[in-house]
Coordinates of C-alpha atoms in Angstrom, one line a residue:
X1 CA 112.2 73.8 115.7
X2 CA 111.8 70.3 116.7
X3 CA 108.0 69.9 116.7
X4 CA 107.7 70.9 112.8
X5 CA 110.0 67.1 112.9
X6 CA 107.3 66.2 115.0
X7 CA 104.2 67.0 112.4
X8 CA 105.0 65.2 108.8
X9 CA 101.2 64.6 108.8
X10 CA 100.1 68.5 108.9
X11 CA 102.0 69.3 106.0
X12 CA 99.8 66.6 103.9
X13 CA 96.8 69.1 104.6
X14 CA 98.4 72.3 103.7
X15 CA 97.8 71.9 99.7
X16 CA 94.2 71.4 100.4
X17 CA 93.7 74.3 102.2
X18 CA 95.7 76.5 99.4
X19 CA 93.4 75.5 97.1
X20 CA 90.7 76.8 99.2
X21 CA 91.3 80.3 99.8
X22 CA 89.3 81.6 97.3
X23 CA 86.4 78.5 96.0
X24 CA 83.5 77.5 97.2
X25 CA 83.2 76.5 101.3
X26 CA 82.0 73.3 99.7
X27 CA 84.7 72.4 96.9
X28 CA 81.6 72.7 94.1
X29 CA 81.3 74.7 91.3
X30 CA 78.5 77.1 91.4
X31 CA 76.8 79.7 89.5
X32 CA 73.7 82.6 90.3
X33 CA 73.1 85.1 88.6
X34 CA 74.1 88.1 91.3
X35 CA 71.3 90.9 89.6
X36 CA 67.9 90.9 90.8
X37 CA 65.4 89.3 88.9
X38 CA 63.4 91.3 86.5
X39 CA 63.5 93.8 83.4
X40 CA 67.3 95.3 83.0
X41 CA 69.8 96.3 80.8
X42 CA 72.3 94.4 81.7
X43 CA 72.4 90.8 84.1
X44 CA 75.7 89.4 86.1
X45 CA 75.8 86.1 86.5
X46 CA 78.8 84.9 89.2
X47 CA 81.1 81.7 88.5
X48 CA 83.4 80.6 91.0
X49 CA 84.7 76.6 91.8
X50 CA 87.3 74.0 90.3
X51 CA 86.0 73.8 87.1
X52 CA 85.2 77.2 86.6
X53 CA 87.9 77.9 84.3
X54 CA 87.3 75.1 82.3
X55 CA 83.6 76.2 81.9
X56 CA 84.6 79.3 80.4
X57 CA 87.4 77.9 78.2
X58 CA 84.8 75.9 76.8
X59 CA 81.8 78.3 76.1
X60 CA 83.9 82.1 75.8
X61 CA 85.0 83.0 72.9
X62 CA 86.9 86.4 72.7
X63 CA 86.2 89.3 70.1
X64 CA 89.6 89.7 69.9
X65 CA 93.0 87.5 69.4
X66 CA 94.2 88.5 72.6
X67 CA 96.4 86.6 75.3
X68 CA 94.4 83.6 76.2
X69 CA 95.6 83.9 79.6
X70 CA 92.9 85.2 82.2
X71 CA 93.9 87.3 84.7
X72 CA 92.2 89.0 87.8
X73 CA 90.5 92.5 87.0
X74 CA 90.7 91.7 82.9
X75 CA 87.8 93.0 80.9
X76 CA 87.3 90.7 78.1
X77 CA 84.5 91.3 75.3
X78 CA 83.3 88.2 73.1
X79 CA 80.1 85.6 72.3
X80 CA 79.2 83.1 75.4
X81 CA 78.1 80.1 73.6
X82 CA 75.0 78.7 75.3
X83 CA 73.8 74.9 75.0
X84 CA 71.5 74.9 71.4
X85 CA 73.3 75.7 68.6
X86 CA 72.8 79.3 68.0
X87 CA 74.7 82.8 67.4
X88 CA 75.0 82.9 71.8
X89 CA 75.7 85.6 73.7
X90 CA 77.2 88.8 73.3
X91 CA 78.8 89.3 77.3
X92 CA 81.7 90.4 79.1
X93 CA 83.9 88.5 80.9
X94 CA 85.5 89.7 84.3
X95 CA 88.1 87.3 85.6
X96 CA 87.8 88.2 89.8
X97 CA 90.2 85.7 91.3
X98 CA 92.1 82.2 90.3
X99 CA 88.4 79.8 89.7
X100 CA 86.2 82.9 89.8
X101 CA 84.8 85.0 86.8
X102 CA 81.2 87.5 86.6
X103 CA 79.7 87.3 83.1
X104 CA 78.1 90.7 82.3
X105 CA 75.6 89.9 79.5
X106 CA 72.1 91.0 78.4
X107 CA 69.6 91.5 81.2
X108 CA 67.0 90.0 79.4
X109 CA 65.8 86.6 81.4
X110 CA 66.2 84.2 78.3
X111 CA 69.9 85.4 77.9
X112 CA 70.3 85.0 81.6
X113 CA 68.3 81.7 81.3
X114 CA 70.8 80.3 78.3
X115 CA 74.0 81.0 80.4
X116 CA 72.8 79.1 82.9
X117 CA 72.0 76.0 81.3
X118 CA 75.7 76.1 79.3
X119 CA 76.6 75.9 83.1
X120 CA 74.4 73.5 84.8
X121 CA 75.3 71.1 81.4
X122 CA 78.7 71.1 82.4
X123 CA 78.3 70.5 85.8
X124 CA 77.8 73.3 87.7
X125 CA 75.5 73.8 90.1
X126 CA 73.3 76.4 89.7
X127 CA 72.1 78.2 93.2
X128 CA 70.5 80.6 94.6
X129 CA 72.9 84.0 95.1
X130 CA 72.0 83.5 98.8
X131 CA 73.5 80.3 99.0
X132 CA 76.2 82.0 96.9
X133 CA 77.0 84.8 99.4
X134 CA 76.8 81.7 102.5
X135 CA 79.2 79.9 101.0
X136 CA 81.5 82.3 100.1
X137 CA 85.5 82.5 100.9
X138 CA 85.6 84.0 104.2
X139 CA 88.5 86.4 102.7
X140 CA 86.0 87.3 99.6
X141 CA 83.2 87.8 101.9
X142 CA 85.1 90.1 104.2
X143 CA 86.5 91.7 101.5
X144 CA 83.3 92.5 99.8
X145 CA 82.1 94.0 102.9
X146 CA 84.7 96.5 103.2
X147 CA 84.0 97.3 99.5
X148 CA 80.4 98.0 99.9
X149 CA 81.2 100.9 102.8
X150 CA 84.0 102.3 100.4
X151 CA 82.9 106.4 99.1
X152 CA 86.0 107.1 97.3
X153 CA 87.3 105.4 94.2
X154 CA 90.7 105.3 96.2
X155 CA 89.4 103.7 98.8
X156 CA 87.4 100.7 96.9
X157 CA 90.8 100.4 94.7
X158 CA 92.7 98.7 97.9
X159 CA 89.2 96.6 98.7
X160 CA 89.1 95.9 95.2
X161 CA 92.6 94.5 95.7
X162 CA 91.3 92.1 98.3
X163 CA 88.3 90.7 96.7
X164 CA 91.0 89.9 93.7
X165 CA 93.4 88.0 95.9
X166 CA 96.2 89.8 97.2
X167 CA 95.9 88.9 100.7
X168 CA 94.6 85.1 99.9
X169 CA 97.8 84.9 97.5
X170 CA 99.9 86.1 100.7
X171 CA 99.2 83.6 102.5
X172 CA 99.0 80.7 99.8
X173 CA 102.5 81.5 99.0
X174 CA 103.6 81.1 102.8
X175 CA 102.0 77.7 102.9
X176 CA 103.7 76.9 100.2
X177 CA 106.9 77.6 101.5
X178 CA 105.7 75.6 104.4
X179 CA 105.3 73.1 103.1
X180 CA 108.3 72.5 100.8
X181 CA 110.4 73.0 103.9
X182 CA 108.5 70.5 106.0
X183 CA 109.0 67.6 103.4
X184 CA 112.8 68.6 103.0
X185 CA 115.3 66.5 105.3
X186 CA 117.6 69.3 106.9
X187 CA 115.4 71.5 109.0
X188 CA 117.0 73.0 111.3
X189 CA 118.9 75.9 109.4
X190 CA 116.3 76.4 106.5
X191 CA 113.4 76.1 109.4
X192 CA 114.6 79.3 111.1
X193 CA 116.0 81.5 108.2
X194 CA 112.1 80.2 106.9
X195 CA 110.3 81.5 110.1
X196 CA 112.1 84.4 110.3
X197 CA 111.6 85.5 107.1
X198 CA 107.9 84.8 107.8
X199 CA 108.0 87.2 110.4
X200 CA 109.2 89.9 108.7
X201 CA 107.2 89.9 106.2
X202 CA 104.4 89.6 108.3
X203 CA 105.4 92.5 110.5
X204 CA 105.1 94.5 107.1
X205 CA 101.4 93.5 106.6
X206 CA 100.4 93.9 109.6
X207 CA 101.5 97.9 109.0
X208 CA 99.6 97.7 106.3
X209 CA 97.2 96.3 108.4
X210 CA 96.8 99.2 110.7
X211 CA 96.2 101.6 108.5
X212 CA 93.2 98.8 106.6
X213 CA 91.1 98.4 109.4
X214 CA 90.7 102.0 109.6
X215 CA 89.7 102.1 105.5
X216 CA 86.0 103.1 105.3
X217 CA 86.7 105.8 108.6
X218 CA 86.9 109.1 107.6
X219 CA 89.9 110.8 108.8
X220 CA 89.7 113.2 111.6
X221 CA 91.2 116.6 110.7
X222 CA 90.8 119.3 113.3
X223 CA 91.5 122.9 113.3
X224 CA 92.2 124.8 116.6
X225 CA 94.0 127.6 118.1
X226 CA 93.2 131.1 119.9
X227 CA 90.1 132.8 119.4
X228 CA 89.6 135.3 116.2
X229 CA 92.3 134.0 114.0
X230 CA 90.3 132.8 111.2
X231 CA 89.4 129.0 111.9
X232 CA 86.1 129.0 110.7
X233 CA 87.2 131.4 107.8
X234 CA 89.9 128.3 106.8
X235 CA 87.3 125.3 107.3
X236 CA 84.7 127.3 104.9
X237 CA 87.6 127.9 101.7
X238 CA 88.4 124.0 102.4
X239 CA 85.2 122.9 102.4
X240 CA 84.2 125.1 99.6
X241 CA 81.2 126.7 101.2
X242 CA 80.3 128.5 104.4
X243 CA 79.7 126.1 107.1
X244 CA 81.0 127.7 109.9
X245 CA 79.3 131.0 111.0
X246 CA 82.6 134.1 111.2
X247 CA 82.3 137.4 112.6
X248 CA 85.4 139.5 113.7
X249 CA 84.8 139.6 117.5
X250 CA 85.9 136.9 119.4
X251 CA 84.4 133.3 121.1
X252 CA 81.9 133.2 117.9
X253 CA 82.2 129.1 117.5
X254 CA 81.6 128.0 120.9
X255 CA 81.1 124.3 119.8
X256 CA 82.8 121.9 117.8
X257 CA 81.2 122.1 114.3
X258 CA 81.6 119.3 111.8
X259 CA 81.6 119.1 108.3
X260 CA 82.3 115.9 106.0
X261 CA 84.4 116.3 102.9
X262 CA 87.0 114.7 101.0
X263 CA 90.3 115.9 100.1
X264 CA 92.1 113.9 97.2
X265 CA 90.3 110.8 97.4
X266 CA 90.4 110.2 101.4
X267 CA 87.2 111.0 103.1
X268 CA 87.6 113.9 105.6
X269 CA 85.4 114.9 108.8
X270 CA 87.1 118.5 109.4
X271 CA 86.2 120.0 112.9
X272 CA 86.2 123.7 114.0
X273 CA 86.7 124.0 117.5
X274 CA 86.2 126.8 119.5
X275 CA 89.1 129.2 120.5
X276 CA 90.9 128.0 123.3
X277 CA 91.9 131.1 125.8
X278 CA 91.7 131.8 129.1
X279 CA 88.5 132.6 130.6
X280 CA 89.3 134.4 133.8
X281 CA 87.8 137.7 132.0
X282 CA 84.9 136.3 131.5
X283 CA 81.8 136.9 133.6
X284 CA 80.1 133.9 135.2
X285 CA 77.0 133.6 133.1
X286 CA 79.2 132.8 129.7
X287 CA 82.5 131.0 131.1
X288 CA 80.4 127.7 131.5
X289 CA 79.3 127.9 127.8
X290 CA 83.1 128.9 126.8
X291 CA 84.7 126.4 128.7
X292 CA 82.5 123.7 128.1
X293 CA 83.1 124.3 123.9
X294 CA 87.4 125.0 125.3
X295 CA 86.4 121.3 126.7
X296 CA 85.2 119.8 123.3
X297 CA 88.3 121.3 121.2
X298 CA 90.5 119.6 123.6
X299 CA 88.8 116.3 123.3
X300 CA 88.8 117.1 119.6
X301 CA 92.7 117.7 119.4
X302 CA 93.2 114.8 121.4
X303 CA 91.5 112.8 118.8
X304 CA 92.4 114.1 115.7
X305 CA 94.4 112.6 112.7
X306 CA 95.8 115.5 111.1
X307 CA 95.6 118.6 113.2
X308 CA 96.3 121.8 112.0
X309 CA 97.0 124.8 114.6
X310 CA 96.0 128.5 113.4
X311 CA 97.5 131.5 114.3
X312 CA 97.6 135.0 112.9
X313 CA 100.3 137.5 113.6
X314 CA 99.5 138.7 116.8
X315 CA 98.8 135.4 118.2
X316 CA 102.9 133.8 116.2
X317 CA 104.7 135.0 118.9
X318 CA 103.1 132.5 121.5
X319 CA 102.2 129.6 118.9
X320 CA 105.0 127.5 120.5
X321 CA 103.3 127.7 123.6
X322 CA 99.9 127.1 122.7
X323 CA 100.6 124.1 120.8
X324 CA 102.5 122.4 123.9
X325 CA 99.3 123.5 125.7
X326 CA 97.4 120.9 123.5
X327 CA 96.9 117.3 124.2
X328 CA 98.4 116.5 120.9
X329 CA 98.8 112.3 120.0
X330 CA 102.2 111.2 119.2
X331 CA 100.1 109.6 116.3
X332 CA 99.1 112.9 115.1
X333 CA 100.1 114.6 112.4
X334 CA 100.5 118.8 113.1
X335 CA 100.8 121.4 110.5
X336 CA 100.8 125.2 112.0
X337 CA 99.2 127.8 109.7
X338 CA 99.6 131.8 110.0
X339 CA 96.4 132.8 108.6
X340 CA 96.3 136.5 107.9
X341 CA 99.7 136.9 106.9
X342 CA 99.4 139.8 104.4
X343 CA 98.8 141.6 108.2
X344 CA 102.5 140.8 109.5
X345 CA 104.8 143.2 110.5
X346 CA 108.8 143.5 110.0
X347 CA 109.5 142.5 113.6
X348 CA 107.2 139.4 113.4
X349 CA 108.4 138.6 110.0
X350 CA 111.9 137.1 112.1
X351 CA 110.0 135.2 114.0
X352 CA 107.5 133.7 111.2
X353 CA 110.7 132.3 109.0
X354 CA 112.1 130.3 112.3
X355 CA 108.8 128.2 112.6
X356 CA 107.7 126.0 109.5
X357 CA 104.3 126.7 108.8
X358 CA 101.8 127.5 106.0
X359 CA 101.2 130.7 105.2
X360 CA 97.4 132.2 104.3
X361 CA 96.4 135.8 103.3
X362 CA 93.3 137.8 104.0
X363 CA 92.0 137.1 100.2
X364 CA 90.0 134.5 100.0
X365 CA 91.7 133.8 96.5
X366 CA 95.1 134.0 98.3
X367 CA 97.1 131.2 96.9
X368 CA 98.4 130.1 100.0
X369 CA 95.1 127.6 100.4
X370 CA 96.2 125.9 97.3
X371 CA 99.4 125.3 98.8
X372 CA 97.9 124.1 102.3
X373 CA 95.3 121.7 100.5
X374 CA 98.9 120.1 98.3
X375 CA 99.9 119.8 101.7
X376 CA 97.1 118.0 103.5
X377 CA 96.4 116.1 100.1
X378 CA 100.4 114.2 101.1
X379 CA 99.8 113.6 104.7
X380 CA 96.2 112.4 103.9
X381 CA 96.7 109.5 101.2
X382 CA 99.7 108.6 102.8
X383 CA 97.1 107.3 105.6
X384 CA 95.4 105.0 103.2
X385 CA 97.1 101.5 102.5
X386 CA 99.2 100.8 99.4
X387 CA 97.5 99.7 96.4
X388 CA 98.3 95.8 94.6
X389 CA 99.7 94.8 98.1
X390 CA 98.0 92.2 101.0
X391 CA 96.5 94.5 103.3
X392 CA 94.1 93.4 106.3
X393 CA 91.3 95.1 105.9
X394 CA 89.2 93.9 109.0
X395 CA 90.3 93.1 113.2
X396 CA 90.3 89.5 112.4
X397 CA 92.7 89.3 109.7
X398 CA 94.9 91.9 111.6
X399 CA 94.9 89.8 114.5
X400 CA 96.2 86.6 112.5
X401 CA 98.7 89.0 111.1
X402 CA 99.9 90.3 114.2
X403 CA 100.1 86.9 115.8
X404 CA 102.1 85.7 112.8
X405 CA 104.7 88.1 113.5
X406 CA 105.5 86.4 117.2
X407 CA 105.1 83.2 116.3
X408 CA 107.8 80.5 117.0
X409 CA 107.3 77.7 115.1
X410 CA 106.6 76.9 111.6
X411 CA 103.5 74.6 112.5
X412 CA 101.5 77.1 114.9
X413 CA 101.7 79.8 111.3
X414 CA 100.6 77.2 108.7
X415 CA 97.5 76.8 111.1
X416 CA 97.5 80.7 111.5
X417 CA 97.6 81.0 107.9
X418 CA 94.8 78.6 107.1
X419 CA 92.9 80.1 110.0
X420 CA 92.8 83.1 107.9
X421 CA 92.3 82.2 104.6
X422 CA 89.3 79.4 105.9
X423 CA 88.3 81.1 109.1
X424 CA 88.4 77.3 111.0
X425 CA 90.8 77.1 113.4
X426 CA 92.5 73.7 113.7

């Protein structure tokens, strides 16, 4: 822990780049209006920079006597008073981040126009929202990116998160810590409880992390299992509609059949697979096509996020069997189902209550696909990443993250940490 004895002079730098995280590339405060031009109801006009705050503290005037303090994700109703001296603006006010607001007011260009000019007479610079977007926050931008991809209110909640600061204030508040430590006198002790508790926490983001990058990706959830035991029956009652073709003999899906869906907020692509058997009954002309589509479940399985195994009572008895057959990832998640179980006889009955499975009637009513869809619901949000927490959302920030966790010395993460809240490595 020497070398952080060695490097007074880095910590000098560290407040500049905390105050960075989330202004302006350039340091300036800015304004554009982020609605395309033209007739609208309604016109956002973006306000980020050092002196945005002040901006607003001078021109917004709430409706209501409410806290005066502004926070990130606020809705605030009241007049924006523009340059002249008349009635202003009737507009809403988001707070977005510490020195960055969106005014929501009329769409109308003179209202638009007005804002503006309250802005550009205090300073601000007034640019085009291309500019705007190039000279965005790295963390922001990336953020945003994510959050444009999102198809689920769940999912654009944890972007949401993101373009508010979560992860910026993450790693503000390690730079922080930093720095106090590298201006204080008796390293050594307070240097490695420091970096250690750096890494810890850092190991914890980083899970988060994992699960981020993979926010916008639907998750794969796969059904397989023996021939004629009701797969495409199941994926049609999830999905609500008949997208896989049934019939009661055997081998009828021969491909892997997709379908895109969502199950309690987390998008879903559900695959049918064919039946997986042998084939050694088969005659020649058909056991290409049936083990080409065995070939594709397999690949399927192997890929699969949540997997569920179907069996019906004839088929229980070897369901231990079959799924070892599988190439099942340790990162899957398996649930068995015995479809048809109105069907199951006394002696199979034993056998059903020692395996822990999911249990589906005939019906298509039966109440046992309620039960199964609770169940999928659990293992499915638990995939997404926890709301009002730091979460890397894209491979870059996870990388930082993950190198943050091995790090050895104080100095090599304060220039991690700026290299992800700037994106310059130094």
């Amino acid at each position: 822990m020497s070398t952080l004895c060695e490097s007074g002079r880095f910590a000098s730098h560290i407040d500049q780049f905390i105050s960075l995280a989330f202004m302006t590339s350039t340091n300036e405060t800015t304004a554009t209006r982020l609605t395309g031009v033209g007739l609208s109801a309604v016109a956002v006009i973006g306000l980020r920079g050092p002196r945005a705050l002040q901006c607003v503290q001078d021109c917004f005037t709430p409706a209501t006597n409410a806290s005066s303090s502004l926070s990130a994700g606020q809705v605030r109703y009241g007049t924006w008073k523009s340059s002249d001296d008349g009635p202003g603006e009737s507009i809403v006010l988001t707070p977005m981040t510490d020195g960055s607001f969106e005014i929501h007011g009329h769409g109308g260009e003179a209202a638009v126009s007005a804002i503006l000019a309250s802005l550009t007479d205090r300073g601000v610079e007034s640019v085009e929202s291309s500019t705007w977007q190039k000279s965005a926050p790295i963390l922001l931008s990336e953020a945003e990116h994510v959050l444009q991809r999102c198809v689920t209110s769940q999912q654009a909640a944890v972007a949401l998160d993101q373009t508010r600061g979560q992860l910026a204030q993450w790693g503000q508040h390690w730079l922080q810590r930093i720095d106090e430590v590298s201006s204080s006198d008796e390293l050594s002790e307070e240097t490695e409880s420091l970096l250690a508790a750096l890494c810890k926490d850092a190991q914890t983001i980083a899970a988060n992390g994992e699960r981020g990058v993979r926010l916008t990706e639907p998750r794969r959830l796969v059904l397989a299992g023996p021939p004629n035991v009701g797969k495409s029956s199941l994926m049609n009652q999830i999905v609500g509609f008949r997208r896989s073709i049934t019939h009661d003999s055997a081998g009828t899906t021969r491909d892997v059949l997709q379908c895109d869906t969502v199950i309690a907020g987390v998008p879903v692509r559900m695959s049918d697979t064919a039946g997986i058997r042998e084939t050694s009954h088969l005659t020649e002309s058909s056991v290409a096509i049936e083990r080409e589509g065995i070939r594709r479940a397999s690949v399927a399985v192997e890929s699969a996020d949540l997997l569920l195994i179907v069996c019906q009572p004839s088929t229980l008895i070897d369901l231990q069997d079959f799924r070892r057959s599988l190439p099942v990832s340790n990162k899957t998640h398996v649930v068995e189902v015995l479809n048809k179980a109105d069907l199951l006889s006394d002696n199979a009955k034993s056998i059903a209550n020692e395996i822990e499975h999911q249990t589906i009637a005939s019906e298509d009513d039966d109440p046992g696909v309620g039960k199964l869809m609770k169940t999928l619901a659990a293992h499915l949000t638990a995939t997404l990443p926890p709301r009002h927490s730091p979460v890397p959302i894209c491979q870059r920030q996870l990388e930082l993250t993950n190198q943050l966790c091995q790090t050895t010395s104080l100095k090599n993460a304060a220039t991690m940490l700026r290299q992800l809240l700037t994106g310059v490595a130094s």
